[in-house]
C-alpha positions in Angstrom: 1.3 -32.6 -7.0 2.4 -30.8 -10.1 5.6 -30.0 -11.4 6.4 -27.1 -14.4 10.2 -26.2 -15.4 12.0 -23.8 -17.5 15.6 -23.0 -18.6 16.3 -19.3 -18.3 19.3 -17.8 -20.2 21.2 -16.3 -16.6 23.5 -18.0 -14.0 21.8 -19.6 -11.2 22.9 -16.9 -8.4 21.2 -14.5 -10.8 17.5 -16.9 -11.0 18.2 -17.8 -7.2 18.4 -14.1 -6.2 14.6 -13.4 -7.9 13.2 -16.5 -6.8 14.6 -15.8 -3.0 12.9 -12.1 -3.0 9.6 -12.0 -2.2 9.4 -8.5 -3.1 9.7 -9.6 -6.6 6.8 -11.9 -6.8 3.7 -9.8 -7.6 6.1 -9.2 -10.7 6.2 -13.0 -12.1 4.7 -15.2 -9.7 0.4 -15.2 -10.7 -1.7 -14.8 -8.4 0.4 -12.9 -6.0 -0.9 -9.8 -5.9 0.9 -7.8 -3.0 3.7 -8.0 -0.3 3.1 -6.3 2.9 6.2 -7.3 4.9 9.3 -9.6 4.6 10.9 -10.5 8.0 14.1 -9.3 8.3 16.1 -12.7 8.8 14.5 -13.9 5.5 15.3 -16.5 3.8 16.2 -18.6 6.8 14.5 -21.1 8.1 11.2 -20.3 9.6 11.1 -16.5 8.2 8.1 -15.3 6.7 6.4 -12.6 4.6 3.2 -11.4 4.5 1.1 -11.1 1.4 -2.1 -10.9 -0.2 -3.0 -13.3 -2.8 -5.8 -13.9 -5.3 -7.6 -13.6 -8.5 -9.6 -10.4 -9.9 -11.3 -9.5 -6.9 -11.3 -12.4 -5.0 -8.3 -12.1 -2.4 -6.7 -13.2 0.5 -4.2 -12.2 3.1 -1.7 -14.5 4.7 1.8 -15.5 4.6 4.6 -17.5 3.2 7.3 -19.1 5.3 10.6 -21.2 4.3 10.7 -24.7 5.4 14.6 -25.0 3.7 16.8 -23.4 1.7 20.1 -24.1 -0.3 20.9 -21.1 -1.7 21.6 -20.8 -4.5 19.9 -24.1 -5.7 16.4 -25.1 -3.3 14.2 -22.9 -1.8 11.1 -24.9 -0.2 8.3 -22.7 1.1 5.1 -23.3 2.9 2.6 -20.8 1.4 -0.8 -19.8 2.9 -3.9 -18.6 1.9 -6.4 -18.6 4.2 -9.0 -21.7 4.7 -8.7 -22.4 0.7 -5.3 -23.8 0.6 -1.4 -24.1 1.9 0.9 -25.5 -0.1 4.3 -26.9 -0.3 6.3 -25.0 -3.3 9.9 -26.1 -4.3 11.8 -24.3 -6.4 14.9 -26.0 -7.9 17.6 -24.3 -10.0 20.7 -26.7 -11.8 23.1 -24.8 -13.3 23.3 -25.3 -17.1 26.8 -23.9 -18.0 27.6 -20.1 -17.0 24.9 -18.6 -18.2 21.8 -20.9 -18.1 20.1 -22.1 -15.3 17.0 -24.7 -14.9 14.4 -23.9 -12.8 11.5 -26.2 -11.6 8.7 -25.4 -9.7 6.7 -28.2 -7.6 3.6 -27.5 -5.8 1.2 -29.4 -3.5 -1.9 -28.4 -1.3 -1.3 -29.9 2.0 -3.8 -28.6 3.9 -6.9 -26.6 3.4 -10.0 -27.0 0.9 -7.8 -27.4 -2.1 -6.0 -30.4 -0.1 -8.8 -32.5 -0.4 -9.6 -32.0 -4.3 -8.5 -35.1 -6.6 -5.3 -34.5 -8.3 -6.9 -34.6 -11.7 -9.4 -31.6 -10.7 -6.5 -29.6 -9.1 -3.2 -30.3 -10.6 -4.0 -29.3 -14.4 -4.8 -25.9 -13.5 -1.8 -25.7 -10.8 0.3 -26.5 -13.5 -1.0 -24.2 -16.3 -0.6 -20.8 -13.5 2.8 -22.4 -12.7 3.8 -22.4 -15.9 2.6 -18.9 -16.6 4.6 -17.8 -13.4 7.8 -19.6 -14.9 7.7 -18.0 -18.0 6.9 -14.6 -16.6 10.1 -15.1 -14.5 12.2 -16.3 -17.5 11.1 -13.1 -19.4 11.4 -10.8 -16.6 15.2 -12.3 -16.2 16.4 -12.1 -19.5 15.0 -8.9 -20.5 17.6 -7.7 -17.4 15.8 -6.9 -14.9 17.6 -9.2 -12.5 17.7 -9.3 -8.8 17.0 -6.3 -6.7 
């Protein structure tokens, strides 16, 4: 399992609004290419969105669903990427005063080819990807893009 974290100079509600809005993912989540459709009851448990993910010319169409939500402090997703991987992704947000938030992102491959790889092989690149994603999230929010 990979866990990364960062601090963002914005209220927890602003950060959660972006994390819980899958239409923003291609802007900050490394590997998110396109969001095709978000179910109306998103982000309720069981709701899904459909996406294209990948790196460079290698892409996969699949879906992500909500497993658990405790707005504005926790969002747990099951992200699918075909036969490559199904991952459980947990975003935890902690209020650090009125205008700052600590965000952690935990990701664990639970199914698919990636789930059979040793942690020592998969966690370092996954951690680097997720750290870059959190940096992009921080840059987006602190630049004033905030939630939509």
